[in-house]
mmCIF file of C-alpha atoms in Angstrom:
data_model
loop_
_atom_site.group_PDB
_atom_site.id
_atom_site.type_symbol
_atom_site.label_atom_id
_atom_site.label_comp_id
_atom_site.label_asym_id
_atom_site.label_seq_id
_atom_site.Cartn_x
_atom_site.Cartn_y
_atom_site.Cartn_z
ATOM 1 C CA MET A 1046 -55.585 -43.835 20.782
ATOM 2 C CA GLU A 1047 -57.593 -46.961 20.394
ATOM 3 C CA GLY A 1048 -56.105 -49.518 18.045
ATOM 4 C CA ILE A 1049 -52.528 -48.195 18.304
ATOM 5 C CA PRO A 1050 -50.365 -50.403 20.498
ATOM 6 C CA LEU A 1051 -48.414 -48.814 23.342
ATOM 7 C CA PRO A 1052 -44.993 -49.727 21.865
ATOM 8 C CA ALA A 1053 -45.900 -47.766 18.735
ATOM 9 C CA GLN A 1054 -46.987 -44.801 20.852
ATOM 10 C CA PHE A 1055 -43.715 -44.862 22.801
ATOM 11 C CA ALA A 1056 -41.824 -45.087 19.508
ATOM 12 C CA ALA A 1057 -43.741 -42.055 18.215
ATOM 13 C CA LEU A 1058 -42.886 -40.201 21.438
ATOM 14 C CA ALA A 1059 -39.198 -40.991 20.933
ATOM 15 C CA VAL A 1060 -39.410 -39.671 17.351
ATOM 16 C CA LEU A 1061 -41.054 -36.461 18.561
ATOM 17 C CA LEU A 1062 -38.347 -35.957 21.203
ATOM 18 C CA ALA A 1063 -35.687 -36.578 18.545
ATOM 19 C CA CYS A 1064 -37.306 -33.994 16.259
ATOM 20 C CA SER A 1065 -37.397 -31.511 19.125
ATOM 21 C CA ALA A 1066 -33.707 -32.207 19.778
ATOM 22 C CA PHE A 1067 -32.998 -31.591 16.088
ATOM 23 C CA PHE A 1068 -34.674 -28.180 16.133
ATOM 24 C CA SER A 1069 -32.961 -27.179 19.387
ATOM 25 C CA MET A 1070 -29.576 -28.290 18.090
ATOM 26 C CA THR A 1071 -30.104 -26.441 14.811
ATOM 27 C CA GLU A 1072 -31.069 -23.202 16.536
ATOM 28 C CA THR A 1073 -27.992 -23.205 18.787
ATOM 29 C CA ALA A 1074 -25.564 -24.357 16.091
ATOM 30 C CA MET A 1075 -26.696 -21.653 13.675
ATOM 31 C CA MET A 1076 -26.665 -18.803 16.164
ATOM 32 C CA ALA A 1077 -23.376 -19.863 17.811
ATOM 33 C CA SER A 1078 -21.485 -20.498 14.569
ATOM 34 C CA ASN A 1079 -18.574 -18.294 13.544
ATOM 35 C CA ARG A 1080 -19.784 -16.420 10.475
ATOM 36 C CA HIS A 1081 -16.283 -15.403 9.483
ATOM 37 C CA ARG A 1082 -15.126 -19.031 9.502
ATOM 38 C CA LEU A 1083 -18.225 -20.063 7.557
ATOM 39 C CA ARG A 1084 -17.534 -17.327 5.013
ATOM 40 C CA HIS A 1085 -13.952 -18.564 4.652
ATOM 41 C CA LEU A 1086 -15.186 -22.133 4.076
ATOM 42 C CA ALA A 1087 -17.834 -20.920 1.632
ATOM 43 C CA ASN A 1088 -15.170 -19.103 -0.380
ATOM 44 C CA GLN A 1089 -13.309 -22.409 -0.584
ATOM 45 C CA GLY A 1090 -16.382 -24.062 -2.108
ATOM 46 C CA ASP A 1091 -18.028 -25.650 0.955
ATOM 47 C CA ARG A 1092 -21.701 -26.051 0.006
ATOM 48 C CA GLY A 1093 -22.894 -26.508 3.594
ATOM 49 C CA ALA A 1094 -21.184 -23.288 4.677
ATOM 50 C CA LYS A 1095 -22.858 -21.404 1.816
ATOM 51 C CA LEU A 1096 -26.292 -22.702 2.838
ATOM 52 C CA ALA A 1097 -25.635 -21.833 6.487
ATOM 53 C CA LEU A 1098 -24.624 -18.277 5.540
ATOM 54 C CA GLU A 1099 -27.758 -17.864 3.432
ATOM 55 C CA LEU A 1100 -29.888 -18.998 6.366
ATOM 56 C CA LEU A 1101 -28.082 -16.620 8.716
ATOM 57 C CA GLY A 1102 -28.748 -13.843 6.225
ATOM 58 C CA ARG A 1103 -32.489 -14.340 6.806
ATOM 59 C CA THR A 1104 -32.438 -15.012 10.532
ATOM 60 C CA ASP A 1105 -36.099 -14.140 11.105
ATOM 61 C CA LYS A 1106 -37.343 -16.778 8.666
ATOM 62 C CA MET A 1107 -34.839 -19.390 9.840
ATOM 63 C CA LEU A 1108 -35.813 -18.919 13.492
ATOM 64 C CA GLY A 1109 -39.463 -18.881 12.486
ATOM 65 C CA VAL A 1110 -39.369 -22.349 10.927
ATOM 66 C CA ILE A 1111 -37.180 -23.752 13.740
ATOM 67 C CA LEU A 1112 -39.425 -22.455 16.527
ATOM 68 C CA LEU A 1113 -42.560 -23.437 14.637
ATOM 69 C CA GLY A 1114 -41.334 -27.000 14.266
ATOM 70 C CA ASN A 1115 -40.006 -27.174 17.823
ATOM 71 C CA ASN A 1116 -43.251 -25.965 19.390
ATOM 72 C CA LEU A 1117 -45.343 -28.296 17.255
ATOM 73 C CA VAL A 1118 -43.378 -31.416 18.164
ATOM 74 C CA ASN A 1119 -43.194 -30.431 21.852
ATOM 75 C CA ALA A 1120 -46.961 -29.899 21.958
ATOM 76 C CA ALA A 1121 -47.487 -33.201 20.160
ATOM 77 C CA ALA A 1122 -45.169 -34.957 22.635
ATOM 78 C CA ALA A 1123 -47.060 -33.510 25.609
ATOM 79 C CA THR A 1124 -50.390 -34.573 24.098
ATOM 80 C CA LEU A 1125 -49.116 -38.070 23.353
ATOM 81 C CA VAL A 1126 -47.853 -38.485 26.927
ATOM 82 C CA SER A 1127 -51.302 -37.506 28.213
ATOM 83 C CA VAL A 1128 -52.888 -40.137 25.951
ATOM 84 C CA ILE A 1129 -50.448 -42.828 27.100
ATOM 85 C CA THR A 1130 -51.005 -41.903 30.753
ATOM 86 C CA ILE A 1131 -54.782 -42.159 30.394
ATOM 87 C CA GLU A 1132 -54.506 -45.554 28.708
ATOM 88 C CA LEU A 1133 -52.237 -46.856 31.474
ATOM 89 C CA PHE A 1134 -53.726 -45.275 34.593
ATOM 90 C CA GLY A 1135 -57.027 -43.769 33.584
ATOM 91 C CA GLU A 1136 -57.958 -40.131 34.099
ATOM 92 C CA GLU A 1137 -56.444 -39.925 37.561
ATOM 93 C CA LYS A 1138 -55.198 -36.412 38.383
ATOM 94 C CA TRP A 1139 -52.020 -37.664 39.998
ATOM 95 C CA ALA A 1140 -51.199 -39.722 36.899
ATOM 96 C CA LEU A 1141 -51.689 -36.735 34.584
ATOM 97 C CA SER A 1142 -49.498 -34.595 36.850
ATOM 98 C CA VAL A 1143 -46.750 -37.208 36.892
ATOM 99 C CA GLY A 1144 -47.013 -37.573 33.116
ATOM 100 C CA THR A 1145 -46.629 -33.806 32.682
ATOM 101 C CA LEU A 1146 -43.546 -33.773 34.914
ATOM 102 C CA LEU A 1147 -42.010 -36.723 33.079
ATOM 103 C CA VAL A 1148 -42.490 -35.247 29.605
ATOM 104 C CA THR A 1149 -41.115 -31.894 30.823
ATOM 105 C CA PHE A 1150 -38.064 -33.673 32.225
ATOM 106 C CA ALA A 1151 -37.583 -35.655 29.009
ATOM 107 C CA ILE A 1152 -37.846 -32.543 26.830
ATOM 108 C CA LEU A 1153 -35.387 -30.617 29.012
ATOM 109 C CA VAL A 1154 -32.775 -33.378 29.125
ATOM 110 C CA PHE A 1155 -33.081 -35.037 25.722
ATOM 111 C CA SER A 1156 -34.466 -32.254 23.536
ATOM 112 C CA GLU A 1157 -33.113 -29.007 24.981
ATOM 113 C CA ILE A 1158 -30.085 -29.001 27.279
ATOM 114 C CA THR A 1159 -28.074 -31.914 25.851
ATOM 115 C CA PRO A 1160 -28.546 -31.021 22.148
ATOM 116 C CA LYS A 1161 -27.768 -27.364 22.787
ATOM 117 C CA ILE A 1162 -24.583 -28.170 24.710
ATOM 118 C CA LEU A 1163 -23.424 -30.411 21.863
ATOM 119 C CA ALA A 1164 -24.358 -27.775 19.274
ATOM 120 C CA ALA A 1165 -22.508 -25.014 21.106
ATOM 121 C CA ALA A 1166 -19.378 -27.182 21.314
ATOM 122 C CA HIS A 1167 -19.414 -28.050 17.580
ATOM 123 C CA ALA A 1168 -21.369 -25.133 16.144
ATOM 124 C CA ASP A 1169 -19.485 -24.605 12.876
ATOM 125 C CA ARG A 1170 -19.408 -28.275 11.924
ATOM 126 C CA LEU A 1171 -23.067 -28.909 12.790
ATOM 127 C CA ALA A 1172 -24.291 -25.709 11.133
ATOM 128 C CA ARG A 1173 -22.851 -26.859 7.803
ATOM 129 C CA VAL A 1174 -24.645 -30.236 8.097
ATOM 130 C CA LEU A 1175 -27.962 -29.106 9.556
ATOM 131 C CA ALA A 1176 -28.315 -26.373 6.932
ATOM 132 C CA TYR A 1177 -29.101 -29.094 4.365
ATOM 133 C CA LEU A 1178 -32.093 -30.203 6.460
ATOM 134 C CA ILE A 1179 -33.429 -26.772 7.386
ATOM 135 C CA TRP A 1180 -33.512 -25.457 3.822
ATOM 136 C CA PRO A 1181 -36.271 -27.859 2.616
ATOM 137 C CA LEU A 1182 -38.290 -27.190 5.777
ATOM 138 C CA LEU A 1183 -37.973 -23.435 5.255
ATOM 139 C CA ARG A 1184 -39.215 -23.724 1.681
ATOM 140 C CA GLY A 1185 -42.091 -26.024 2.613
ATOM 141 C CA ALA A 1186 -43.267 -23.985 5.591
ATOM 142 C CA TYR A 1187 -42.544 -20.593 4.028
ATOM 143 C CA PRO A 1188 -46.215 -19.468 3.786
ATOM 144 C CA ILE A 1189 -46.797 -20.232 7.479
ATOM 145 C CA VAL A 1190 -43.533 -18.575 8.527
ATOM 146 C CA TRP A 1191 -44.346 -15.526 6.401
ATOM 147 C CA PHE A 1192 -47.784 -15.241 8.009
ATOM 148 C CA VAL A 1193 -46.376 -15.519 11.535
ATOM 149 C CA ASN A 1194 -43.643 -12.978 10.763
ATOM 150 C CA LEU A 1195 -46.302 -10.450 9.756
ATOM 151 C CA PHE A 1196 -47.461 -10.341 13.368
ATOM 152 C CA VAL A 1197 -43.895 -10.386 14.690
ATOM 153 C CA ASN A 1198 -42.865 -7.442 12.510
ATOM 154 C CA ALA A 1199 -46.004 -5.537 13.467
ATOM 155 C CA LEU A 1200 -45.226 -6.045 17.152
ATOM 156 C CA LEU A 1201 -41.633 -4.898 16.643
ATOM 157 C CA TRP A 1202 -42.913 -1.829 14.802
ATOM 158 C CA LEU A 1203 -45.232 -0.974 17.691
ATOM 159 C CA LEU A 1204 -42.308 -1.305 20.092
ATOM 160 C CA ARG A 1205 -40.172 0.906 17.805
ATOM 161 C CA LEU A 1206 -37.616 -1.876 17.466
ATOM 162 C CA LYS A 1207 -35.715 -2.597 14.285
ATOM 163 C CA PRO A 1208 -33.802 -5.893 14.213
ATOM 164 C CA LYS A 1209 -30.349 -5.789 12.661
ATOM 165 C CA GLY A 1210 -29.650 -7.814 9.549
ATOM 166 C CA GLY A 1211 -27.373 -10.828 9.538
ATOM 167 C CA ASP A 1212 -24.549 -9.049 7.713
ATOM 168 C CA GLU A 1213 -24.707 -6.094 10.082
ATOM 169 C CA ASN A 1214 -24.462 -8.383 13.096
ATOM 170 C CA SER A 1215 -21.394 -10.085 11.670
ATOM 171 C CA ARG A 1216 -19.415 -6.886 11.214
ATOM 172 C CA LEU A 1217 -16.650 -6.353 13.728
ATOM 173 C CA SER A 1218 -15.638 -3.015 15.173
ATOM 174 C CA VAL A 1219 -11.996 -2.022 15.553
ATOM 175 C CA ASP A 1220 -12.166 -2.736 19.291
ATOM 176 C CA GLU A 1221 -13.614 -6.204 18.625
ATOM 177 C CA LEU A 1222 -10.858 -6.927 16.105
ATOM 178 C CA ARG A 1223 -8.295 -5.787 18.660
ATOM 179 C CA SER A 1224 -9.802 -8.172 21.221
ATOM 180 C CA LEU A 1225 -9.633 -11.039 18.716
ATOM 181 C CA VAL A 1226 -5.946 -10.360 18.122
ATOM 182 C CA LEU A 1227 -5.241 -10.168 21.860
ATOM 183 C CA GLU A 1228 -7.052 -13.471 22.431
ATOM 184 C CA SER A 1229 -5.394 -15.233 19.486
ATOM 185 C CA GLY A 1230 -2.906 -16.868 21.871
ATOM 186 C CA ASN A 1231 -0.536 -19.281 20.177
ATOM 187 C CA PHE A 1232 -2.202 -18.913 16.771
ATOM 188 C CA ILE A 1233 -0.333 -15.653 16.037
ATOM 189 C CA PRO A 1234 3.275 -15.043 17.182
ATOM 190 C CA GLN A 1235 3.731 -12.232 19.699
ATOM 191 C CA GLN A 1236 5.655 -10.044 17.253
ATOM 192 C CA HIS A 1237 2.927 -10.391 14.634
ATOM 193 C CA ARG A 1238 0.252 -9.578 17.222
ATOM 194 C CA SER A 1239 2.132 -6.397 18.116
ATOM 195 C CA ILE A 1240 2.224 -5.321 14.474
ATOM 196 C CA LEU A 1241 -1.505 -5.989 14.040
ATOM 197 C CA LEU A 1242 -2.347 -4.044 17.189
ATOM 198 C CA ASN A 1243 -0.177 -1.151 16.016
ATOM 199 C CA LEU A 1244 -2.062 -1.139 12.705
ATOM 200 C CA PHE A 1245 -5.300 -0.418 14.560
ATOM 201 C CA GLU A 1246 -3.694 2.690 16.061
ATOM 202 C CA LEU A 1247 -2.614 4.255 12.758
ATOM 203 C CA GLU A 1248 -5.921 6.049 12.134
ATOM 204 C CA ARG A 1249 -6.083 7.286 15.725
ATOM 205 C CA LEU A 1250 -2.629 8.847 15.734
ATOM 206 C CA ALA A 1251 -1.572 12.067 14.033
ATOM 207 C CA VAL A 1252 1.919 12.930 12.818
ATOM 208 C CA ALA A 1253 2.208 15.276 15.806
ATOM 209 C CA ASP A 1254 2.087 12.207 18.081
ATOM 210 C CA ILE A 1255 5.205 10.617 16.596
ATOM 211 C CA MET A 1256 7.217 13.583 15.308
ATOM 212 C CA THR A 1257 10.644 14.661 16.516
ATOM 213 C CA PRO A 1258 10.054 17.970 18.362
ATOM 214 C CA ARG A 1259 11.449 21.127 16.822
ATOM 215 C CA GLY A 1260 14.096 21.513 19.505
ATOM 216 C CA GLU A 1261 15.563 18.094 18.664
ATOM 217 C CA ILE A 1262 15.636 18.427 14.869
ATOM 218 C CA GLU A 1263 19.117 18.049 13.434
ATOM 219 C CA SER A 1264 19.550 20.866 10.935
ATOM 220 C CA ILE A 1265 22.229 23.083 9.442
ATOM 221 C CA ASP A 1266 22.390 26.824 8.928
ATOM 222 C CA ILE A 1267 23.197 27.598 5.311
ATOM 223 C CA ALA A 1268 24.613 30.930 6.486
ATOM 224 C CA ALA A 1269 27.241 29.216 8.691
ATOM 225 C CA PRO A 1270 30.880 28.845 7.536
ATOM 226 C CA ILE A 1271 31.320 26.006 5.059
ATOM 227 C CA GLU A 1272 33.806 24.168 7.280
ATOM 228 C CA GLN A 1273 31.297 24.114 10.101
ATOM 229 C CA ILE A 1274 28.662 22.721 7.750
ATOM 230 C CA LYS A 1275 31.052 20.006 6.538
ATOM 231 C CA ALA A 1276 31.855 18.959 10.110
ATOM 232 C CA GLN A 1277 28.175 18.819 10.986
ATOM 233 C CA LEU A 1278 27.346 16.699 7.948
ATOM 234 C CA ALA A 1279 30.201 14.308 8.739
ATOM 235 C CA THR A 1280 28.878 13.598 12.248
ATOM 236 C CA SER A 1281 25.167 13.535 11.419
ATOM 237 C CA PHE A 1282 23.131 10.448 12.357
ATOM 238 C CA HIS A 1283 20.636 11.101 9.572
ATOM 239 C CA THR A 1284 20.757 10.799 5.808
ATOM 240 C CA ARG A 1285 18.456 13.782 5.305
ATOM 241 C CA VAL A 1286 19.073 17.068 7.079
ATOM 242 C CA ALA A 1287 16.850 20.143 7.210
ATOM 243 C CA VAL A 1288 18.471 23.378 6.047
ATOM 244 C CA PHE A 1289 17.507 26.774 7.467
ATOM 245 C CA GLU A 1290 18.840 30.256 6.941
ATOM 246 C CA ASN A 1291 19.667 32.293 10.063
ATOM 247 C CA ASP A 1292 16.415 31.373 11.865
ATOM 248 C CA PRO A 1293 15.676 27.666 12.654
ATOM 249 C CA GLY A 1294 12.044 28.380 11.813
ATOM 250 C CA ASN A 1295 13.005 29.477 8.320
ATOM 251 C CA VAL A 1296 13.580 26.087 6.702
ATOM 252 C CA ILE A 1297 14.475 26.533 3.049
ATOM 253 C CA GLY A 1298 15.252 22.976 1.986
ATOM 254 C CA VAL A 1299 16.400 19.422 2.730
ATOM 255 C CA LEU A 1300 19.834 17.931 1.985
ATOM 256 C CA HIS A 1301 20.534 14.268 1.300
ATOM 257 C CA GLN A 1302 23.886 14.513 3.057
ATOM 258 C CA ARG A 1303 25.387 11.179 1.982
ATOM 259 C CA ARG A 1304 25.476 12.423 -1.600
ATOM 260 C CA LEU A 1305 27.520 15.408 -0.452
ATOM 261 C CA LEU A 1306 30.116 13.769 1.800
ATOM 262 C CA ALA A 1307 32.615 12.831 -0.904
ATOM 263 C CA GLU A 1308 32.449 16.291 -2.465
ATOM 264 C CA ALA A 1309 32.580 17.968 0.947
ATOM 265 C CA PHE A 1310 35.792 16.219 2.016
ATOM 266 C CA ALA A 1311 37.337 16.830 -1.398
ATOM 267 C CA GLY A 1312 36.763 20.527 -0.862
ATOM 268 C CA GLU A 1313 34.514 20.748 -3.906
ATOM 269 C CA ILE A 1314 31.446 22.004 -2.108
ATOM 270 C CA ASP A 1315 30.426 25.539 -1.227
ATOM 271 C CA HIS A 1316 27.286 27.399 -0.261
ATOM 272 C CA ALA A 1317 26.154 27.712 -3.859
ATOM 273 C CA ALA A 1318 26.549 23.961 -4.415
ATOM 274 C CA LEU A 1319 24.566 23.243 -1.244
ATOM 275 C CA ARG A 1320 21.719 25.447 -2.409
ATOM 276 C CA GLU A 1321 21.787 23.751 -5.789
ATOM 277 C CA ARG A 1322 21.495 20.271 -4.274
ATOM 278 C CA MET A 1323 18.761 21.123 -1.792
ATOM 279 C CA SER A 1324 15.284 19.757 -2.396
ATOM 280 C CA GLU A 1325 12.139 21.682 -1.580
ATOM 281 C CA PRO A 1326 10.928 21.210 2.014
ATOM 282 C CA TYR A 1327 7.794 19.092 2.380
ATOM 283 C CA PHE A 1328 5.351 20.468 4.954
ATOM 284 C CA ILE A 1329 2.745 18.385 6.781
ATOM 285 C CA PRO A 1330 -0.204 19.633 8.904
ATOM 286 C CA ALA A 1331 0.192 18.445 12.495
ATOM 287 C CA ALA A 1332 -3.265 16.832 12.589
ATOM 288 C CA THR A 1333 -2.663 14.544 9.591
ATOM 289 C CA PRO A 1334 -3.338 10.870 10.543
ATOM 290 C CA ILE A 1335 -0.153 8.861 10.194
ATOM 291 C CA TYR A 1336 -1.828 6.264 7.956
ATOM 292 C CA THR A 1337 -2.852 9.066 5.600
ATOM 293 C CA GLN A 1338 0.665 10.495 5.787
ATOM 294 C CA LEU A 1339 2.115 7.104 4.890
ATOM 295 C CA GLN A 1340 0.079 7.225 1.686
ATOM 296 C CA PHE A 1341 1.186 10.813 1.036
ATOM 297 C CA PHE A 1342 4.841 9.815 1.436
ATOM 298 C CA ARG A 1343 4.336 7.104 -1.163
ATOM 299 C CA GLU A 1344 2.419 9.294 -3.600
ATOM 300 C CA ASN A 1345 4.883 12.200 -3.341
ATOM 301 C CA ARG A 1346 7.971 9.970 -3.158
ATOM 302 C CA GLN A 1347 9.090 11.656 0.049
ATOM 303 C CA ARG A 1348 10.710 10.187 3.134
ATOM 304 C CA MET A 1349 10.728 13.197 5.443
ATOM 305 C CA GLY A 1350 8.408 16.104 6.164
ATOM 306 C CA LEU A 1351 8.300 19.134 8.435
ATOM 307 C CA VAL A 1352 5.256 19.260 10.710
ATOM 308 C CA VAL A 1353 3.567 22.671 10.907
ATOM 309 C CA ASP A 1354 0.776 23.980 13.124
ATOM 310 C CA GLU A 1355 -2.303 25.917 12.047
ATOM 311 C CA TYR A 1356 -0.235 29.117 11.838
ATOM 312 C CA GLY A 1357 2.417 27.573 9.598
ATOM 313 C CA GLU A 1358 5.020 27.457 12.363
ATOM 314 C CA ILE A 1359 7.295 24.410 12.390
ATOM 315 C CA GLU A 1360 6.496 22.058 15.272
ATOM 316 C CA GLY A 1361 8.723 19.128 14.426
ATOM 317 C CA LEU A 1362 9.829 16.600 11.856
ATOM 318 C CA VAL A 1363 8.459 13.208 10.856
ATOM 319 C CA THR A 1364 10.046 10.580 8.629
ATOM 320 C CA LEU A 1365 8.917 7.430 6.895
ATOM 321 C CA GLU A 1366 11.055 5.551 9.411
ATOM 322 C CA ASP A 1367 9.029 7.044 12.291
ATOM 323 C CA ILE A 1368 5.807 5.654 10.815
ATOM 324 C CA ILE A 1369 7.317 2.230 10.141
ATOM 325 C CA GLU A 1370 8.543 2.117 13.743
ATOM 326 C CA GLU A 1371 4.963 2.581 14.900
ATOM 327 C CA LEU A 1372 4.227 -0.738 13.192
ATOM 328 C CA ILE A 1373 7.239 -2.915 13.912
ATOM 329 C CA GLY A 1374 8.905 -1.204 16.876
ATOM 330 C CA LYS A 1375 12.065 0.790 17.323
ATOM 331 C CA PHE A 1376 15.091 0.087 15.144
ATOM 332 C CA THR A 1377 18.031 -0.955 17.310
ATOM 333 C CA SER A 1378 20.444 0.731 14.918
ATOM 334 C CA ARG A 1379 19.190 4.213 15.657
ATOM 335 C CA GLN A 1380 21.759 6.114 17.645
ATOM 336 C CA SER A 1381 19.767 9.179 18.518
ATOM 337 C CA ASP A 1382 16.696 7.675 20.117
ATOM 338 C CA VAL A 1383 15.840 8.963 23.548
ATOM 339 C CA GLY A 1384 15.383 6.380 26.239
ATOM 340 C CA GLY A 1385 15.866 3.147 24.339
ATOM 341 C CA SER A 1386 14.366 0.142 26.086
ATOM 342 C CA LEU A 1387 13.198 0.821 29.641
ATOM 343 C CA SER A 1388 12.196 -1.490 32.477
ATOM 344 C CA TRP A 1389 11.703 -1.259 36.228
ATOM 345 C CA ASN A 1390 14.671 -2.235 38.398
ATOM 346 C CA ASP A 1391 14.429 -4.424 41.500
ATOM 347 C CA ASP A 1392 13.509 -1.387 43.602
ATOM 348 C CA GLY A 1393 10.643 -0.475 41.285
ATOM 349 C CA GLU A 1394 12.432 2.556 39.833
ATOM 350 C CA VAL A 1395 13.596 3.670 36.404
ATOM 351 C CA LEU A 1396 15.615 6.701 35.256
ATOM 352 C CA VAL A 1397 14.004 8.399 32.257
ATOM 353 C CA ASP A 1398 15.022 11.244 29.960
ATOM 354 C CA GLY A 1399 12.619 14.167 30.185
ATOM 355 C CA ALA A 1400 12.332 14.194 26.393
ATOM 356 C CA ALA A 1401 10.932 10.640 26.372
ATOM 357 C CA GLY A 1402 7.533 10.360 24.705
ATOM 358 C CA LEU A 1403 4.552 9.527 26.893
ATOM 359 C CA ARG A 1404 3.276 6.929 24.429
ATOM 360 C CA ASP A 1405 6.617 5.115 24.542
ATOM 361 C CA LEU A 1406 6.657 5.201 28.354
ATOM 362 C CA ASN A 1407 3.104 3.851 28.532
ATOM 363 C CA ARG A 1408 4.055 1.050 26.175
ATOM 364 C CA MET A 1409 7.395 0.074 27.744
ATOM 365 C CA LEU A 1410 6.504 0.524 31.431
ATOM 366 C CA ASP A 1411 2.781 -0.340 31.302
ATOM 367 C CA LEU A 1412 1.759 3.102 32.571
ATOM 368 C CA GLU A 1413 -1.286 5.243 31.871
ATOM 369 C CA PHE A 1414 0.008 8.756 31.285
ATOM 370 C CA PRO A 1415 -2.651 10.949 29.590
ATOM 371 C CA LEU A 1416 -2.065 11.362 25.857
ATOM 372 C CA ASP A 1417 -4.498 14.183 25.108
ATOM 373 C CA GLY A 1418 -2.067 16.961 26.075
ATOM 374 C CA PRO A 1419 1.739 17.174 26.179
ATOM 375 C CA ARG A 1420 3.584 14.440 24.328
ATOM 376 C CA THR A 1421 6.772 14.271 26.416
ATOM 377 C CA LEU A 1422 7.434 13.639 30.091
ATOM 378 C CA ASN A 1423 9.002 17.098 30.421
ATOM 379 C CA GLY A 1424 5.897 18.727 28.956
ATOM 380 C CA LEU A 1425 3.597 16.735 31.240
ATOM 381 C CA ILE A 1426 5.527 17.709 34.384
ATOM 382 C CA VAL A 1427 5.747 21.393 33.437
ATOM 383 C CA GLU A 1428 2.036 21.510 32.590
ATOM 384 C CA HIS A 1429 1.164 19.836 35.888
ATOM 385 C CA LEU A 1430 3.329 22.139 38.029
ATOM 386 C CA GLN A 1431 2.861 25.257 35.888
ATOM 387 C CA ASP A 1432 6.553 25.942 36.498
ATOM 388 C CA ILE A 1433 10.049 24.560 35.907
ATOM 389 C CA PRO A 1434 10.682 22.336 38.953
ATOM 390 C CA GLU A 1435 13.903 22.281 40.924
ATOM 391 C CA VAL A 1436 16.106 19.216 41.331
ATOM 392 C CA GLY A 1437 14.858 16.920 44.083
ATOM 393 C CA VAL A 1438 11.209 17.917 43.810
ATOM 394 C CA GLY A 1439 8.796 14.999 44.074
ATOM 395 C CA VAL A 1440 5.488 14.949 42.245
ATOM 396 C CA ARG A 1441 2.763 12.500 41.253
ATOM 397 C CA VAL A 1442 1.495 12.806 37.688
ATOM 398 C CA GLY A 1443 -0.901 10.396 36.021
ATOM 399 C CA GLY A 1444 -0.815 8.234 39.144
ATOM 400 C CA VAL A 1445 2.981 7.789 38.880
ATOM 401 C CA PRO A 1446 5.270 9.054 41.677
ATOM 402 C CA MET A 1447 8.398 10.699 40.275
ATOM 403 C CA GLU A 1448 11.419 12.720 41.342
ATOM 404 C CA ILE A 1449 13.206 15.441 39.356
ATOM 405 C CA VAL A 1450 16.860 14.424 38.996
ATOM 406 C CA GLN A 1451 18.214 17.035 36.573
ATOM 407 C CA THR A 1452 17.038 20.226 34.858
ATOM 408 C CA GLN A 1453 18.779 22.100 32.085
ATOM 409 C CA ASP A 1454 17.915 25.073 29.867
ATOM 410 C CA ARG A 1455 14.435 25.513 31.368
ATOM 411 C CA LYS A 1456 13.618 21.848 30.775
ATOM 412 C CA VAL A 1457 13.364 18.745 32.915
ATOM 413 C CA LYS A 1458 16.336 16.692 31.776
ATOM 414 C CA MET A 1459 16.181 13.498 33.877
ATOM 415 C CA VAL A 1460 13.380 12.021 35.995
ATOM 416 C CA ARG A 1461 13.292 9.028 38.318
ATOM 417 C CA LEU A 1462 9.954 7.219 38.063
ATOM 418 C CA HIS A 1463 8.642 4.963 40.822
ATOM 419 C CA ARG A 1464 6.359 2.066 40.032
ATOM 420 C CA PRO A 1465 2.762 3.004 40.945
ATOM 421 C CA PRO A 1466 1.402 1.205 44.028
ATOM 422 C CA GLY A 1467 -0.492 -1.988 43.287
ATOM 423 C CA GLU A 1468 1.375 -2.848 40.068
#
């Protein structure tokens, strides 16, 4: 470059390297930015965040102008270094080779690695600032970018590839949301994290997964003597009691027993009065998702329902309290819960009721019992052995060694679990 002094050429080279650093920094900052945080800032009126989101919504054009500019300035820098080398050392091959190595080193250090590390560390902040500079470039170079993208899109079409849009890329799956909650650390209290994680499970669980089994439903026989009914109501743990007639499968209504206690003890209640105060039973298909059932409870102003199978046979009972407990955990005031809080003792053992739910055991003891079959420990053991085991029998189910401690009425009553090896 005759007539241009060397200091001016070196200054131009520095400007080209700075421009290359700008494009590299912009590319990394935009692609590494948190779109959800940018959307939150944009909703609060942050202009830079809005521009950044608009650019991310047209990623192909944004990357087109960034890469176009970056390649142009890098090529110009390489050409300028060759010119400077020739002016200083002539057309010696060794000089040109050294010049090529030096400009490659300079681009890597000053225009690629360092800017990208800085951009990755401060992506959200830089994206909001750099968006102001990229927008004018995108508008000015739009015809060139559009022309280049014609060939890019044609190549993608030949390869049968369809790039996802910006909005589609920013959508999170349920599993990704769960991972975000788990990694939230000190930002969300442990109790709140547990509730959020339980929320993700609501659509996966059916009422059959959380119901009280039929054999454990507290109910009264309307055909029983009135004194027996009064005594049963007086000692009931529940405010609502199912009412059957002769056969436990023949549920004819539900009693809100607290409303009856005063009349019952005053001797003013009889079978006719009980029938009069009964409400119609509310039946729920066993496969109903518990989130859907929560909505049904609200719409129908119910707090308890009887779970039925595909043949209309009663399988169990589910209450509004059962669903709420899936969100916030067990209520300590409940007297009739099986198992309560469980933990391994110093010997790596724990004594468990056979009626304990497998989901509760997995949660409390960090186990991995299968959940696609029986819902209780008793059911899992009986299914595994295909028989009612005797006391003292040892078995390994779901990778957990266990010993039968007590059986009663053709059921496994108590089981001693041993911590699985390696935990």
